[in-house]
XYZ file of C-alpha atoms in Angstrom:
546
model
C 0.000 0.000 0.000
C 0.999 3.590 -0.539
C -0.166 6.483 1.577
C -0.693 10.149 1.091
C -2.027 13.031 3.079
C -4.896 13.632 0.674
C -7.818 11.428 -0.077
C -7.376 9.389 -3.231
C -10.061 8.046 -5.474
C -10.769 4.391 -4.830
C -10.258 2.003 -7.714
C -13.403 1.772 -9.796
C -14.479 -1.831 -10.240
C -17.748 -3.097 -11.648
C -19.726 -6.309 -11.638
C -17.600 -9.443 -11.772
C -14.426 -7.484 -11.035
C -15.754 -6.561 -7.597
C -16.832 -10.128 -6.873
C -13.504 -11.529 -8.037
C -11.607 -9.200 -5.714
C -13.293 -10.593 -2.609
C -15.274 -13.754 -3.439
C -16.090 -14.568 0.206
C -17.036 -12.796 3.413
C -14.066 -14.462 5.118
C -10.521 -15.105 4.018
C -7.048 -16.145 5.148
C -5.576 -12.769 4.142
C -2.949 -14.382 1.948
C -2.419 -11.402 -0.365
C -1.765 -7.889 0.965
C -3.724 -4.982 -0.531
C -2.029 -3.082 -3.340
C -4.140 0.028 -3.780
C -3.396 3.582 -2.644
C -5.254 4.903 0.386
C -5.139 8.181 2.279
C -3.670 8.498 5.746
C -7.090 9.471 7.070
C -8.633 6.283 5.703
C -5.653 4.315 7.008
C -6.308 5.498 10.549
C -10.095 5.101 10.367
C -9.831 1.547 9.086
C -7.367 0.645 11.834
C -9.579 2.061 14.591
C -12.699 0.295 13.289
C -10.824 -3.000 13.098
C -9.575 -2.572 16.638
C -13.108 -1.871 17.833
C -14.291 -5.032 16.110
C -11.609 -7.204 17.695
C -12.304 -5.729 21.123
C -15.989 -6.542 20.675
C -15.066 -10.091 19.703
C -12.985 -10.374 22.855
C -15.588 -8.900 25.222
C -18.406 -11.026 23.846
C -16.228 -14.120 24.109
C -15.794 -13.435 27.817
C -19.429 -12.554 28.487
C -21.078 -15.342 26.491
C -20.373 -18.926 25.577
C -18.822 -18.914 22.121
C -21.005 -20.460 19.473
C -24.301 -19.993 21.295
C -27.182 -18.279 19.574
C -26.952 -15.235 21.825
C -23.214 -14.893 21.190
C -23.748 -15.213 17.449
C -26.507 -12.604 17.351
C -24.561 -10.091 19.460
C -21.425 -10.468 17.374
C -23.334 -10.206 14.118
C -24.956 -6.986 15.329
C -21.552 -5.543 16.217
C -20.073 -6.488 12.839
C -23.045 -4.929 11.092
C -22.705 -1.757 13.163
C -19.055 -1.359 12.209
C -19.849 -2.172 8.561
C -17.613 -5.209 8.122
C -18.433 -8.214 5.965
C -20.061 -11.238 7.574
C -22.603 -12.949 5.266
C -22.229 -14.382 1.785
C -25.787 -13.725 0.684
C -25.742 -9.966 1.129
C -25.721 -7.732 -1.942
C -22.930 -5.294 -2.733
C -20.458 -6.593 -0.159
C -17.423 -5.159 -1.929
C -16.846 -2.176 0.391
C -17.247 -4.143 3.677
C -14.930 -6.882 2.356
C -12.401 -4.349 1.150
C -12.518 -2.692 4.566
C -12.027 -6.052 6.242
C -9.066 -6.901 4.039
C -7.153 -3.625 4.354
C -7.831 -3.110 8.064
C -6.514 -6.575 8.890
C -3.164 -5.815 7.283
C -2.959 -2.426 8.995
C -3.348 -4.019 12.406
C -0.701 -6.565 11.470
C 1.742 -3.673 11.371
C 0.694 -2.479 14.820
C 0.389 -5.868 16.521
C 3.514 -7.590 15.248
C 5.772 -5.636 17.582
C 5.790 -8.032 20.547
C 4.945 -11.632 21.254
C 2.109 -10.658 23.579
C 0.495 -8.353 21.053
C 0.781 -11.025 18.383
C -0.823 -13.589 20.662
C -3.788 -11.322 21.396
C -4.256 -10.362 17.757
C -4.175 -13.982 16.549
C -6.720 -15.091 19.153
C -9.261 -12.418 18.230
C -8.816 -12.987 14.493
C -9.353 -16.715 15.040
C -12.575 -16.090 16.954
C -13.773 -13.790 14.186
C -12.972 -16.389 11.528
C -14.757 -19.072 13.553
C -17.914 -16.987 13.639
C -17.827 -16.195 9.939
C -17.200 -19.828 9.023
C -20.117 -20.951 11.205
C -22.562 -18.904 9.107
C -20.940 -19.705 5.758
C -23.413 -21.571 3.477
C -22.440 -25.196 2.908
C -22.350 -24.761 -0.853
C -19.678 -22.042 -0.414
C -17.360 -24.006 1.874
C -15.506 -25.900 -0.839
C -14.886 -22.725 -2.802
C -13.576 -20.993 0.321
C -11.206 -23.884 1.055
C -9.806 -23.741 -2.449
C -9.322 -19.969 -2.314
C -7.511 -20.412 1.014
C -5.191 -23.041 -0.497
C -6.619 -25.767 1.713
C -6.832 -28.952 -0.316
C -9.699 -30.538 1.554
C -12.418 -32.207 -0.478
C -15.786 -33.534 0.612
C -16.132 -37.260 -0.059
C -18.972 -38.649 -2.135
C -22.133 -40.134 -0.659
C -21.004 -43.639 -1.649
C -17.696 -43.250 0.138
C -19.417 -41.778 3.157
C -21.916 -44.652 3.350
C -19.073 -47.141 3.056
C -17.387 -45.767 6.177
C -20.495 -44.631 8.020
C -20.049 -46.811 11.102
C -16.401 -45.891 11.588
C -17.062 -42.161 11.214
C -19.972 -42.249 13.661
C -17.905 -44.245 16.167
C -15.127 -41.628 16.065
C -17.553 -38.693 16.502
C -20.003 -39.557 19.260
C -22.126 -36.480 18.598
C -23.010 -37.815 15.154
C -25.862 -40.213 14.537
C -27.114 -41.962 11.438
C -29.623 -39.272 10.452
C -27.133 -36.524 11.256
C -24.384 -38.052 9.159
C -26.656 -38.166 6.118
C -26.921 -34.370 6.231
C -23.291 -33.773 7.159
C -20.393 -33.165 4.801
C -17.360 -35.336 5.488
C -13.910 -34.218 4.339
C -10.903 -36.344 3.486
C -7.884 -34.630 4.982
C -4.201 -35.619 5.203
C -3.454 -37.135 8.576
C -0.798 -34.526 9.401
C -3.424 -31.753 9.216
C -5.708 -33.418 11.769
C -3.270 -34.113 14.599
C -5.348 -32.276 17.207
C -8.421 -34.370 16.414
C -6.306 -37.509 16.391
C -4.809 -36.625 19.757
C -8.309 -36.379 21.206
C -9.426 -39.584 19.423
C -12.146 -37.659 17.604
C -11.459 -38.688 14.014
C -11.447 -41.806 11.846
C -8.123 -42.571 10.118
C -7.548 -44.743 7.061
C -4.562 -45.003 4.720
C -2.967 -41.801 5.947
C -6.159 -39.727 5.677
C -8.550 -38.432 8.306
C -12.299 -38.411 7.600
C -13.531 -35.272 9.306
C -17.197 -34.191 9.621
C -18.000 -30.575 8.816
C -18.582 -29.676 12.457
C -15.002 -30.704 13.299
C -13.235 -29.261 10.289
C -13.377 -25.752 11.737
C -10.694 -26.767 14.244
C -8.370 -27.755 11.405
C -9.121 -24.564 9.476
C -8.375 -22.457 12.549
C -5.086 -24.279 13.117
C -4.067 -23.573 9.538
C -5.104 -19.947 9.894
C -3.164 -19.553 13.138
C -0.029 -21.063 11.635
C -0.178 -18.849 8.545
C -0.991 -15.692 10.500
C 1.704 -16.360 13.094
C 4.303 -16.778 10.373
C 3.065 -13.658 8.574
C 3.292 -11.575 11.762
C 6.847 -12.738 12.364
C 7.803 -11.728 8.819
C 6.023 -8.398 9.268
C 7.948 -7.715 12.468
C 11.196 -8.374 10.612
C 10.252 -5.836 7.942
C 8.762 -3.291 10.345
C 11.822 -0.979 10.542
C 11.433 -0.181 6.841
C 7.786 0.779 7.391
C 8.541 2.810 10.509
C 11.047 4.871 8.605
C 8.034 6.640 7.103
C 7.486 9.563 9.460
C 3.807 9.644 8.588
C 3.181 6.100 9.816
C 5.561 5.700 12.712
C 3.568 7.630 15.367
C 0.319 5.966 14.369
C 1.725 2.438 14.418
C 3.583 2.974 17.669
C 0.506 4.167 19.505
C -2.248 2.212 17.805
C -1.794 -0.915 19.922
C -1.909 1.214 23.091
C -4.725 3.567 22.162
C -8.030 3.821 23.934
C -10.808 3.705 21.359
C -13.895 4.304 23.463
C -15.643 7.474 24.513
C -13.400 10.311 25.666
C -13.793 11.106 29.358
C -10.642 13.173 29.683
C -12.604 16.422 29.876
C -13.337 17.169 33.492
C -16.953 18.136 32.990
C -18.394 16.791 36.235
C -16.472 18.891 38.784
C -18.568 19.750 41.821
C -21.305 17.236 41.087
C -20.705 15.204 44.241
C -20.450 16.330 47.828
C -18.164 15.128 50.587
C -21.150 13.555 52.340
C -21.720 11.258 49.362
C -18.252 9.721 49.279
C -18.857 7.112 51.995
C -22.042 5.791 50.394
C -20.573 5.885 46.900
C -17.480 3.999 48.043
C -19.527 0.903 48.870
C -22.064 1.320 46.103
C -20.116 2.526 43.096
C -16.358 2.549 43.618
C -14.196 -0.048 41.885
C -12.445 -2.390 44.349
C -9.070 -0.621 44.106
C -10.616 2.683 45.197
C -12.974 1.056 47.670
C -10.071 -0.449 49.615
C -8.186 2.859 49.576
C -11.194 4.703 50.979
C -11.668 2.098 53.697
C -7.983 2.251 54.678
C -8.109 6.043 54.802
C -11.165 6.044 57.073
C -9.636 3.434 59.381
C -6.041 4.716 59.553
C -6.619 8.425 58.790
C -3.578 8.310 56.563
C -2.394 6.914 53.222
C 1.131 6.635 51.925
C 2.222 8.504 48.845
C 1.178 5.804 46.330
C -2.292 5.593 47.834
C -2.732 9.366 47.986
C -1.742 9.748 44.352
C -4.038 6.968 43.136
C -7.044 7.898 45.263
C -6.609 11.665 45.069
C -6.722 11.771 41.283
C -9.655 9.371 41.322
C -11.645 11.663 43.611
C -10.793 14.550 41.336
C -12.009 12.533 38.374
C -15.405 11.771 39.909
C -16.113 15.439 40.571
C -14.382 16.702 43.709
C -13.297 20.331 43.415
C -9.942 21.578 44.666
C -11.545 23.141 47.731
C -13.429 19.929 48.507
C -10.295 17.847 48.063
C -8.266 20.016 50.435
C -11.050 19.862 52.998
C -11.485 16.097 52.610
C -7.816 15.198 53.040
C -7.188 17.728 55.812
C -10.153 16.572 57.895
C -9.100 12.955 57.597
C -5.405 13.503 58.359
C -6.204 15.688 61.384
C -8.215 12.779 62.810
C -4.932 10.875 62.767
C -3.433 13.404 65.187
C -1.627 15.381 62.479
C -1.090 19.041 63.108
C -3.010 21.283 60.638
C 0.108 23.331 59.930
C 2.038 20.184 59.047
C -0.667 19.214 56.577
C -0.668 22.678 54.983
C 3.103 22.638 54.589
C 3.626 19.009 53.597
C 0.536 17.854 51.709
C -1.600 20.691 50.354
C 0.930 21.578 47.637
C 0.631 18.121 46.096
C -3.166 18.367 46.021
C -3.074 21.796 44.361
C -0.460 20.496 41.913
C -2.751 17.647 40.827
C -5.456 20.207 40.035
C -3.055 22.223 37.871
C -2.656 25.107 40.326
C 1.042 24.628 41.017
C 4.190 23.643 39.166
C 3.649 23.191 35.432
C -0.068 23.944 35.811
C -0.980 20.623 34.209
C -4.524 19.393 34.801
C -3.857 15.718 35.610
C -6.224 12.855 34.878
C -6.721 9.751 37.037
C -4.281 6.853 36.795
C -5.006 4.290 34.113
C -5.736 0.647 34.848
C -2.479 -0.154 33.099
C -0.483 2.051 35.456
C -2.228 0.719 38.539
C -1.700 -2.887 37.518
C 1.812 -2.783 36.138
C 3.666 -0.083 38.054
C 4.528 0.669 41.684
C 3.247 -2.564 43.303
C 2.137 -2.099 46.929
C 4.403 -3.175 49.769
C 3.522 -3.883 53.394
C 1.442 -1.048 54.790
C 0.336 0.126 51.345
C -3.229 -0.020 50.052
C -2.836 1.175 46.476
C -2.624 -1.045 43.405
C -5.166 -3.422 41.877
C -6.752 -5.998 44.234
C -7.155 -8.432 41.359
C -3.490 -8.119 40.423
C -1.730 -7.633 43.746
C -3.875 -9.465 46.329
C -3.329 -13.033 47.450
C -6.130 -15.232 46.007
C -7.343 -16.283 49.445
C -7.336 -12.689 50.669
C -9.144 -11.589 47.511
C -11.749 -14.306 48.084
C -12.380 -13.066 51.628
C -12.654 -9.513 50.367
C -15.212 -10.485 47.724
C -17.205 -12.380 50.340
C -17.303 -9.249 52.489
C -18.675 -7.430 49.428
C -21.527 -9.975 49.376
C -20.563 -11.521 46.044
C -22.205 -14.922 45.525
C -19.995 -18.046 45.704
C -20.566 -18.652 42.000
C -19.584 -15.097 41.195
C -16.455 -15.353 43.314
C -15.427 -18.485 41.436
C -15.885 -16.724 38.091
C -13.824 -13.740 39.226
C -11.034 -15.913 40.649
C -10.898 -17.894 37.399
C -10.474 -14.649 35.464
C -7.762 -13.493 37.854
C -5.981 -16.817 37.497
C -5.941 -16.248 33.750
C -4.544 -12.708 34.298
C -7.773 -11.144 32.985
C -7.719 -8.479 35.691
C -9.857 -5.859 33.970
C -12.391 -8.466 32.905
C -12.591 -9.609 36.528
C -13.301 -6.021 37.549
C -16.027 -5.752 34.933
C -17.530 -8.996 36.245
C -17.423 -7.554 39.770
C -19.388 -4.520 38.599
C -22.003 -6.670 36.864
C -22.512 -8.734 40.013
C -22.694 -5.813 42.426
C -25.084 -3.909 40.149
C -27.189 -6.860 38.913
C -26.164 -6.068 35.365
C -26.485 -9.104 33.120
C -26.232 -7.415 29.748
C -22.643 -7.105 28.543
C -23.892 -4.504 26.088
C -24.001 -2.251 29.154
C -20.678 -0.949 27.983
C -19.746 -3.219 25.130
C -19.426 -0.220 22.873
C -17.860 1.998 25.486
C -15.847 -0.305 27.703
C -13.495 -1.918 25.195
C -10.957 -2.556 27.914
C -10.938 -6.183 28.965
C -7.784 -7.646 27.550
C -6.635 -11.227 27.990
C -3.042 -10.238 27.407
C -3.149 -7.880 30.370
C -0.942 -9.639 32.947
C 2.520 -8.306 32.158
C 1.748 -7.313 28.614
C 1.178 -4.179 26.615
C -2.537 -3.535 26.379
C -4.424 -3.169 23.114
C -6.205 -0.344 24.920
C -5.029 2.108 27.522
C -8.064 3.082 29.607
C -7.902 5.678 32.355
C -8.987 4.938 35.886
C -12.407 6.014 36.646
C -14.420 6.331 33.482
C -15.664 2.834 32.747
C -19.223 3.533 33.692
C -19.224 7.292 33.512
C -22.381 7.545 31.467
C -24.399 5.172 33.620
C -26.349 7.697 35.619
C -27.001 6.986 39.287
C -30.653 7.797 38.887
C -31.565 8.058 42.577
C -29.214 11.002 43.152
C -28.531 12.128 39.565
C -24.893 11.236 40.152
C -23.212 9.225 37.430
C -21.713 5.908 38.405
C -18.753 8.158 38.021
C -16.851 6.382 40.692
C -16.623 3.409 38.464
C -16.303 5.333 35.304
C -13.281 7.095 36.520
C -11.967 3.550 36.637
C -11.573 1.695 33.383
C -11.666 4.068 30.455
C -10.528 7.535 29.541
C -7.636 8.805 27.534
C -3.959 8.079 27.233
C -1.757 8.439 30.265
C -0.652 11.961 31.117
C 0.646 11.445 34.648
C 4.165 12.501 35.384
C 6.686 12.217 38.159
C 7.154 15.711 39.429
C 4.016 15.718 41.573
C 6.243 14.709 44.460
C 7.345 18.332 45.014
C 6.296 19.616 48.415
C 6.071 16.120 49.935
C 7.892 15.918 53.238
C 7.886 12.125 53.290
C 10.590 10.383 51.324
C 9.126 7.009 50.482
C 10.379 4.232 48.305
C 7.372 4.488 46.006
C 8.042 8.164 45.299
C 11.710 7.505 44.581
C 10.899 4.588 42.296
C 8.323 6.658 40.432
C 10.672 9.577 39.891
C 13.493 7.330 38.707
C 11.507 5.013 36.479
C 9.254 7.454 34.657
C 10.090 10.244 32.279
C 8.488 12.157 29.469
C 8.765 11.048 25.871
C 7.863 12.901 22.635
C 4.177 13.265 21.936
C 3.139 14.011 25.507
C 3.140 10.326 26.521
C 4.867 8.830 29.518
C 6.619 5.483 29.600
C 8.677 3.442 32.032
C 12.386 3.638 31.498
C 13.173 -0.026 30.996
C 16.081 -0.076 28.603
C 17.993 2.899 30.007
C 19.735 1.244 32.951
C 22.755 3.594 32.983
C 20.448 6.621 33.153
C 18.639 5.116 36.142
C 21.961 4.587 37.921
C 23.008 8.201 37.326
C 19.680 9.506 38.588
C 19.867 7.315 41.663
C 23.415 8.469 42.468
C 22.381 12.096 41.982
C 19.460 11.743 44.394
C 21.640 9.878 46.900
C 24.320 12.603 46.729
C 21.713 15.303 47.235
C 20.392 13.525 50.334
C 23.925 13.137 51.739
C 24.605 16.851 51.274
C 21.327 17.660 52.966
């Protein structure tokens, strides 16, 4: 593909030419696109594809894959985003073209690490599985040939000859069912997974696979081809990134939040201090709920907790005056002198509201930052309970929140699989009796199975996941939760420590391990070990002189 800053005319194809370009609603993406597109279209196609894959992922977590409800929800999402999905629809050229080009664009963005590749392959496989499940039977053979899969359906005579053996190998098949089922003759080496599970009949080096089982073989072939293609793309990526027009987009696409923008602080002053206690048990995400509880019990939070919770409270609508009053009242209960608070803590609060220092109006921490950076130590209460809590302790905590035993099991299973944000979404659904994943399926777009220690396909900001779910009794948005999972890209920095009288390990680690990079984004300094050493020695020398 070639790119330009202006919009180019799309190639004009008619009739059979359009059908020949994309004969099916699904494909193996064997040939890259060769037409010219504008940079604007390049970005729009990439974002739409990412939205589609995030929908595939969220629905796969919320529903059982392959069920009627899952199929209908996914079809509605594909239709909404205007991608191809059915063979019988008229004039499918534009949706299929969009599907083709957008897939290759995301290859460029998601080939950059093993974790990103793994996530991308899984979602593309789920999408292919859905499309194949609704592919008409008379189109299957043509699709296999176009995908270079040399699988052929056997004749009725051959099927009747081996009927008993095929039925015996696939217990779900019966006599009447087999009569209506296509059976494919496939080389043994292509059906190893079915053979391993003793689910296929073998004869003379060939496997006789019913149509319902062939999807597993097709997906294995697709995964192998896509995995190899991504590895080759990663090898060629430096040549693509040399284009200054594409480099910023590709670098940030896999880390971009694609939902609704909640970065504008439009809800300041909409909650009162009296509401915080009730909202903490009713609407706060678990990470903020435990911080609020610790603050009320101990009348103090360490630096990491103050930073995480303070920006969250700002995000849900606390004004600067309210924030100063809230923190001062609580710290004074812990026998702190008011003058000490004014001198040692108020500056940091004003700084977070953009009234001191660089005058930057900071947004709440993202889920990514909470989960992956500055893990809590003994005596700390910040961090993500799903990521940093012991499973048994997390179970007790969920029980105290009156989560049902079945719900606790589901959440712990998600945590075990490192699906921390999905576990948090499940917690919200259970505490708010929300059973419809469409609650925020178009806005959430955050649950990511590669979360654990990986780079997220989205970068949501703490506190906005359910920002537009209005708390109807008090006309207060479930802002507490919304300020939790979505938002905009990270804009926190490390110089909010100025004015702090406590020198804590978390503050030192934050100042050493974070710095600004071009484009207004912040990243952990991982590969600059010598720089970290110099900074550490400088800070140590300054302390010695003091």
